[in-house]
Short mmCIF file of C-alpha atoms in Angstrom, two decimals:
data_model
loop_
_atom_site.label_atom_id
_atom_site.label_comp_id
_atom_site.label_asym_id
_atom_site.label_seq_id
_atom_site.Cartn_x
_atom_site.Cartn_y
_atom_site.Cartn_z
CA MET A 1 67.04 -5.04 38.80
CA PHE A 2 70.75 -5.34 39.54
CA HIS A 3 70.21 -5.53 43.29
CA ASN A 4 67.49 -8.18 42.86
CA TRP A 5 70.03 -10.26 40.95
CA LEU A 6 72.62 -9.54 43.65
CA ASP A 7 70.24 -10.72 46.38
CA ARG A 8 69.55 -13.95 44.47
CA TRP A 9 73.27 -14.52 44.01
CA ASP A 10 73.89 -14.08 47.74
CA GLU A 11 71.05 -16.47 48.53
CA SER A 12 72.47 -19.10 46.18
CA ARG A 13 75.82 -18.82 47.93
CA ALA A 14 74.12 -19.24 51.30
CA GLN A 15 72.22 -22.30 50.07
CA SER A 16 75.37 -23.96 48.74
CA GLY A 17 77.06 -23.34 52.07
CA GLU A 18 74.29 -25.20 53.90
CA GLU A 19 74.76 -28.47 52.04
CA ALA A 20 77.34 -29.91 54.43
CA LYS A 21 75.90 -28.47 57.65
CA THR A 22 74.02 -30.81 59.95
CA VAL A 23 71.57 -30.41 62.81
CA THR A 24 72.88 -31.74 66.12
CA GLY A 25 71.87 -31.57 69.75
CA LEU A 26 72.88 -29.08 72.40
CA ILE A 27 76.14 -29.88 74.18
CA LEU A 28 77.31 -27.82 77.15
CA ASP A 29 80.97 -28.88 77.49
CA ALA A 30 81.52 -26.21 80.14
CA ASP A 31 84.84 -27.72 81.15
CA ARG A 32 86.23 -26.82 77.71
CA ALA A 33 85.18 -23.21 78.01
CA PHE A 34 85.93 -22.73 81.71
CA PRO A 35 88.46 -25.42 82.69
CA SER A 36 89.16 -23.89 86.09
CA VAL A 37 85.47 -24.14 87.00
CA GLY A 38 84.61 -27.61 85.76
CA ALA A 39 81.43 -29.17 84.44
CA ALA A 40 78.00 -27.56 84.42
CA GLU A 41 74.88 -29.70 84.68
CA THR A 42 72.36 -27.19 83.32
CA VAL A 43 72.18 -24.35 80.82
CA ASP A 44 71.72 -21.86 83.65
CA GLU A 45 74.87 -23.11 85.39
CA PHE A 46 76.79 -22.72 82.12
CA CYS A 47 75.39 -19.20 81.71
CA ALA A 48 76.43 -18.22 85.21
CA ASN A 49 80.00 -19.37 84.48
CA ALA A 50 79.97 -17.47 81.18
CA GLU A 51 78.82 -14.25 82.80
CA ARG A 52 81.61 -14.50 85.37
CA ALA A 53 84.09 -15.04 82.52
CA ALA A 54 82.71 -12.02 80.65
CA ALA A 55 83.36 -9.88 83.73
CA ASP A 56 86.90 -11.25 84.13
CA PRO A 57 89.37 -8.87 82.43
CA SER A 58 91.97 -11.65 82.20
CA PHE A 59 89.76 -14.22 80.44
CA PHE A 60 91.43 -13.62 77.05
CA ASP A 61 94.96 -13.24 78.44
CA PRO A 62 97.18 -16.08 77.17
CA PRO A 63 99.52 -17.87 79.57
CA ASP A 64 103.14 -16.88 79.83
CA SER A 65 104.42 -19.61 77.56
CA SER A 66 108.07 -20.56 77.64
CA ASP A 67 107.51 -22.93 74.70
CA GLN A 68 107.60 -20.41 71.84
CA ALA A 69 108.90 -22.81 69.14
CA PHE A 70 108.21 -20.52 66.19
CA GLU A 71 109.34 -21.97 62.87
CA LEU A 72 109.61 -19.75 59.78
CA ARG A 73 110.28 -21.36 56.44
CA ASP A 74 109.51 -20.33 52.84
CA GLY A 75 106.92 -17.76 53.85
CA TRP A 76 105.14 -20.03 56.33
CA LEU A 77 105.15 -19.56 60.08
CA LYS A 78 104.02 -22.28 62.47
CA PHE A 79 103.94 -22.49 66.23
CA PRO A 80 102.12 -24.44 68.96
CA SER A 81 98.81 -23.15 70.23
CA ASP A 82 98.57 -22.56 73.96
CA VAL A 83 95.20 -24.32 73.98
CA ALA A 84 95.42 -28.11 73.78
CA THR A 85 92.39 -29.74 72.12
CA ASP A 86 91.50 -33.30 71.19
CA VAL A 87 92.28 -32.59 67.51
CA ALA A 88 96.05 -32.77 67.05
CA GLU A 89 96.03 -30.81 63.79
CA ASN A 90 94.29 -27.92 65.53
CA ASN A 91 97.01 -27.59 68.13
CA ILE A 92 99.55 -26.26 65.61
CA VAL A 93 98.97 -22.75 64.27
CA TRP A 94 99.88 -21.97 60.66
CA ALA A 95 100.23 -18.53 59.11
CA ARG A 96 101.12 -17.45 55.59
CA ILE A 97 103.39 -14.39 55.42
CA THR A 98 103.48 -12.08 52.41
CA GLU A 99 106.45 -9.78 52.92
CA SER A 100 106.39 -6.13 51.91
CA GLY A 101 110.16 -5.71 52.05
CA LYS A 102 109.84 -3.47 55.10
CA ARG A 103 109.96 -4.28 58.80
CA ASP A 104 107.68 -1.41 59.80
CA GLN A 105 103.99 -2.26 59.43
CA ALA A 106 102.14 -5.58 59.53
CA VAL A 107 98.51 -6.68 59.47
CA VAL A 108 97.22 -10.02 60.76
CA ILE A 109 94.17 -11.32 58.85
CA PHE A 110 91.52 -13.52 60.49
CA HIS A 111 89.41 -15.18 57.78
CA HIS A 112 85.70 -15.98 57.66
CA TRP A 113 83.97 -19.11 58.96
CA ASN A 114 84.56 -22.17 56.76
CA ALA A 115 87.25 -20.49 54.69
CA THR A 116 88.97 -23.01 52.43
CA SER A 117 91.78 -20.78 51.17
CA ARG A 118 93.58 -17.57 51.97
CA ASN A 119 93.01 -14.31 50.11
CA ARG A 120 96.01 -13.79 47.88
CA GLN A 121 94.50 -10.70 46.27
CA ILE A 122 94.26 -8.80 49.56
CA ALA A 123 97.67 -10.03 50.66
CA GLY A 124 99.26 -8.98 47.37
CA PHE A 125 97.53 -5.60 47.35
CA LEU A 126 98.50 -4.67 50.90
CA SER A 127 102.08 -5.94 50.58
CA TRP A 128 102.41 -3.78 47.45
CA GLN A 129 101.39 -0.85 49.69
CA GLY A 130 104.29 -1.60 52.03
CA ILE A 131 102.37 -3.62 54.63
CA THR A 132 103.48 -7.15 55.50
CA VAL A 133 100.46 -9.47 55.60
CA ILE A 134 100.14 -12.47 57.92
CA GLU A 135 97.13 -14.70 57.21
CA ILE A 136 96.59 -16.90 60.26
CA ALA A 137 94.53 -20.09 60.19
CA MET A 138 91.79 -19.95 62.80
CA PRO A 139 90.99 -23.07 64.84
CA TYR A 140 89.69 -26.04 62.85
CA HIS A 141 90.31 -24.30 59.50
CA LEU A 142 92.77 -24.79 56.64
CA GLU A 143 95.87 -26.66 57.88
CA ARG A 144 94.16 -27.07 61.28
CA LYS A 145 91.10 -28.80 59.84
CA ARG A 146 89.68 -31.76 61.75
CA PRO A 147 90.26 -34.92 59.67
CA GLY A 148 87.07 -36.00 57.95
CA SER A 149 85.16 -32.80 58.65
CA LEU A 150 83.18 -31.18 55.84
CA TYR A 151 83.13 -27.75 57.45
CA ALA A 152 84.48 -26.04 60.58
CA ASP A 153 81.75 -27.28 62.89
CA TYR A 154 84.10 -27.30 65.89
CA MET A 155 84.68 -23.53 65.59
CA LEU A 156 81.02 -22.49 65.72
CA SER A 157 78.28 -24.92 66.68
CA ALA A 158 75.59 -25.97 69.13
CA ASN A 159 78.37 -27.12 71.44
CA LEU A 160 78.41 -24.07 73.68
CA GLY A 161 81.66 -24.84 75.46
CA ARG A 162 83.67 -25.85 72.41
CA THR A 163 82.61 -22.63 70.62
CA VAL A 164 83.82 -20.50 73.53
CA GLN A 165 87.04 -22.52 73.68
CA ALA A 166 87.63 -22.18 69.92
CA VAL A 167 87.15 -18.41 69.89
CA LYS A 168 89.35 -18.05 72.96
CA GLN A 169 91.98 -20.23 71.28
CA ALA A 170 91.84 -18.01 68.19
CA VAL A 171 92.38 -14.93 70.35
CA TRP A 172 95.28 -16.52 72.21
CA ASP A 173 96.86 -17.65 68.93
CA GLY A 174 96.50 -14.17 67.47
CA ARG A 175 98.03 -12.49 70.49
CA LYS A 176 100.93 -14.96 70.48
CA LEU A 177 101.57 -14.22 66.81
CA ILE A 178 101.47 -10.46 67.44
CA GLY A 179 104.04 -10.89 70.22
CA TRP A 180 106.32 -12.60 67.69
CA LEU A 181 105.83 -9.78 65.19
CA LYS A 182 106.78 -7.17 67.78
CA ARG A 183 109.91 -9.12 68.66
CA GLU A 184 110.74 -9.26 64.95
CA GLY A 185 110.76 -5.48 64.88
CA TYR A 186 107.37 -4.54 63.46
CA ARG A 187 106.48 -1.20 64.99
CA ASP A 188 102.88 -0.93 63.80
CA VAL A 189 100.65 -4.03 63.99
CA SER A 190 97.02 -4.05 62.84
CA VAL A 191 94.35 -6.74 62.64
CA LEU A 192 91.75 -7.41 59.96
CA GLY A 193 88.81 -9.75 60.52
CA MET A 194 86.12 -10.93 58.13
CA SER A 195 82.68 -12.08 59.34
CA LEU A 196 83.40 -14.61 62.14
CA GLY A 197 87.02 -13.51 61.92
CA SER A 198 85.89 -9.98 62.79
CA TRP A 199 84.77 -11.21 66.22
CA VAL A 200 88.22 -12.71 66.76
CA ALA A 201 90.02 -9.63 65.45
CA GLY A 202 87.84 -7.40 67.63
CA LEU A 203 88.59 -9.43 70.74
CA VAL A 204 92.32 -9.43 69.92
CA ALA A 205 92.29 -5.66 69.46
CA ALA A 206 90.34 -5.17 72.68
CA HIS A 207 92.80 -7.16 74.78
CA GLU A 208 96.15 -6.78 72.99
CA PRO A 209 97.68 -3.32 73.58
CA ALA A 210 100.20 -3.88 70.76
CA VAL A 211 97.41 -3.58 68.18
CA SER A 212 97.15 -0.04 66.81
CA ARG A 213 94.35 -0.53 64.24
CA ALA A 214 91.51 -2.99 63.75
CA SER A 215 89.46 -3.33 60.58
CA LEU A 216 86.27 -5.37 60.97
CA PHE A 217 84.40 -6.53 57.85
CA LEU A 218 80.78 -7.72 58.19
CA THR A 219 80.74 -7.53 61.97
CA ALA A 220 78.33 -7.06 64.85
CA GLY A 221 78.39 -7.34 68.64
CA SER A 222 76.37 -10.33 69.77
CA LEU A 223 77.61 -13.59 68.26
CA ALA A 224 74.56 -15.28 69.80
CA GLU A 225 72.12 -13.02 67.98
CA MET A 226 74.06 -13.34 64.73
CA VAL A 227 73.75 -17.13 64.96
CA TRP A 228 70.07 -16.91 65.90
CA SER A 229 69.08 -14.55 63.08
CA GLY A 230 71.67 -15.13 60.36
CA ARG A 231 71.18 -16.92 57.06
CA ALA A 232 74.38 -18.98 57.33
CA THR A 233 73.72 -20.42 60.80
CA ARG A 234 70.19 -21.83 60.54
CA SER A 235 71.38 -25.35 61.34
CA ILE A 236 72.89 -24.13 64.62
CA ARG A 237 69.68 -22.34 65.62
CA THR A 238 67.67 -25.45 64.72
CA SER A 239 69.99 -27.48 66.95
CA LEU A 240 69.73 -25.04 69.87
CA GLU A 241 66.13 -23.84 69.80
CA PRO A 242 64.51 -26.92 71.44
CA HIS A 243 66.88 -26.58 74.41
CA LEU A 244 67.36 -22.89 75.18
CA THR A 245 66.15 -19.40 74.39
CA LEU A 246 67.99 -16.59 72.63
CA ALA A 247 68.33 -14.84 75.98
CA GLN A 248 70.09 -17.88 77.40
CA LEU A 249 72.40 -18.12 74.37
CA GLN A 250 73.29 -14.46 74.82
CA ARG A 251 74.29 -15.21 78.40
CA ALA A 252 76.18 -18.38 77.42
CA TRP A 253 78.27 -16.54 74.83
CA ALA A 254 78.57 -13.28 76.76
CA PRO A 255 82.40 -13.39 76.70
CA LEU A 256 82.28 -13.39 72.88
CA ASN A 257 79.96 -10.37 72.55
CA LEU A 258 81.98 -7.40 71.26
CA GLU A 259 79.51 -5.02 72.88
CA ASN A 260 80.79 -6.25 76.24
CA HIS A 261 84.30 -5.17 75.20
CA ALA A 262 83.38 -1.75 73.81
CA ASP A 263 85.23 0.13 76.55
CA ARG A 264 88.42 -1.77 75.73
CA LEU A 265 87.93 -1.09 72.02
CA ALA A 266 87.70 2.59 72.89
CA ARG A 267 91.13 2.58 74.50
CA PRO A 268 93.57 5.38 73.57
CA GLY A 269 95.79 4.49 70.65
CA LEU A 270 93.37 2.11 68.91
CA GLU A 271 91.72 3.11 65.62
CA LEU A 272 88.71 1.17 64.32
CA HIS A 273 87.44 0.66 60.78
CA VAL A 274 84.17 -1.12 60.01
CA ILE A 275 82.83 -2.19 56.61
CA LEU A 276 79.20 -3.33 56.44
CA ALA A 277 76.91 -4.66 53.72
CA SER A 278 73.47 -3.03 53.71
CA ARG A 279 71.82 -6.11 52.15
CA ASP A 280 73.51 -8.60 54.49
CA THR A 281 71.31 -11.55 55.56
CA VAL A 282 74.09 -13.27 57.51
CA VAL A 283 75.01 -10.42 59.87
CA LEU A 284 71.87 -8.30 60.07
CA SER A 285 72.34 -4.54 59.92
CA GLY A 286 70.46 -3.94 63.17
CA LEU A 287 73.03 -5.98 65.08
CA SER A 288 75.88 -4.06 63.47
CA ASP A 289 74.23 -0.74 64.24
CA ARG A 290 73.86 -1.66 67.89
CA LEU A 291 77.58 -2.40 68.14
CA LEU A 292 78.40 0.92 66.47
CA GLY A 293 76.16 2.71 68.93
CA ARG A 294 77.85 1.03 71.85
CA LEU A 295 81.29 1.93 70.47
CA LYS A 296 80.25 5.53 69.91
CA ASN A 297 78.94 5.84 73.46
CA ALA A 298 82.23 4.44 74.76
CA GLY A 299 84.15 7.09 72.86
CA ALA A 300 85.78 4.80 70.31
CA ARG A 301 87.30 6.19 67.11
CA VAL A 302 85.49 4.39 64.28
CA ASN A 303 85.43 4.93 60.52
CA VAL A 304 82.42 3.21 58.95
CA LEU A 305 81.77 2.32 55.31
CA ARG A 306 78.45 0.81 54.21
CA LEU A 307 78.18 -0.77 50.79
CA ASN A 308 74.88 -1.62 49.11
CA CYS A 309 75.58 -5.33 48.69
CA GLY A 310 75.17 -8.61 50.53
CA HIS A 311 77.41 -10.65 52.79
CA TYR A 312 78.93 -12.74 50.02
CA SER A 313 78.74 -10.18 47.21
CA LEU A 314 81.04 -7.89 49.19
CA GLY A 315 83.76 -10.07 47.69
CA ARG A 316 82.75 -9.16 44.13
CA PRO A 317 83.49 -6.05 42.06
CA PRO A 318 82.77 -3.22 42.43
CA TYR A 319 82.25 -3.68 46.16
CA ILE A 320 85.52 -5.43 46.97
CA LEU A 321 87.38 -2.62 45.19
CA GLY A 322 85.74 0.04 47.34
CA ALA A 323 86.37 -2.03 50.46
CA GLY A 324 90.00 -2.58 49.50
CA TRP A 325 90.75 1.09 48.95
CA SER A 326 88.96 2.05 52.15
CA LEU A 327 91.06 -0.52 54.03
CA LYS A 328 94.25 0.75 52.42
CA ARG A 329 93.52 4.35 53.42
CA PHE A 330 92.73 3.26 56.97
CA LEU A 331 95.90 1.24 57.42
CA ILE A 332 98.25 3.92 56.15
CA GLN A 333 96.65 6.88 57.91
CA ARG A 334 98.48 8.44 60.82
CA LYS A 335 95.62 9.83 62.82
CA ALA A 336 91.91 9.10 62.66
CA ALA A 337 89.04 11.48 63.28
CA PRO A 338 86.39 10.74 65.92
CA PHE A 339 83.44 8.50 65.05
CA VAL A 340 82.66 8.96 61.34
CA ALA A 341 79.92 7.08 59.48
CA SER A 342 79.67 7.01 55.71
CA SER A 343 77.68 5.09 53.13
CA ARG A 344 77.72 4.28 49.47
CA SER A 345 75.09 2.95 47.13
CA ARG A 346 76.04 1.34 43.90
#
């Protein structure tokens, strides 16, 4: 009975989130995603460029920027993004810092798609545990929101090139912020990503050697398959389906697929923590399981917690309490065991 109610509650949250979302047409915009290559005339040309990018180990490496221009004031950090877009607000990165009083350990949080606020509860809890928390605004969210937009359609959409550019921008911004943290004296830097933010956090952890731990909430490998099958992205699938197949979308967003970065996520010195919702209709469990299998085969060190709730109800008691304590134990541990999977039913 309780889980039936929980499923209905999750569905109502998903329905309310659809109200502002619109169906559009397919846009390639390859020059945004792959500026050194230029325009693509067809989906297959775009896919070929994307597959070359996925095989390029430097695709997510930010430029050596001499224009650091970090400004810290009253707990807010801002700095210029190294990706210039046609939305001026999006070109300045904002991050909220909750100090722990120690310059030893920090965690950078990447929020979920369409987040409208930061999570003060998590920030307060972790800072109380002695971990400084930095909540970064992802592209087209929060202070970086596109004027007049009702949701973050420029971050994830049927515009293939802008989506790749936005995720790459988020990774570059995260890596730039982590560089600042290291220069400020933080010895141990972790990342935490939630839903879409877990893809960004995973890519940051895969490519940024300064990251020692990565916690991924509600994650999977293939962003394309998540969009195609997920409850929260039906408008995007409706926009794409007349123009391409799932197989083509997988190729087009190959650089964003965490499965393609599993070997990097298995690098020595990186610990992984994954929290999944067994009743999730946004990120289906089969997609998450496939990523875990790929990570296990690559030799990654992963601690897994499954909770018997949905995508949105993970944020409600008792599930958020279990997730919070699991995260706390992961962040303060000194050495993780090899791949460990666990589950809970409540």
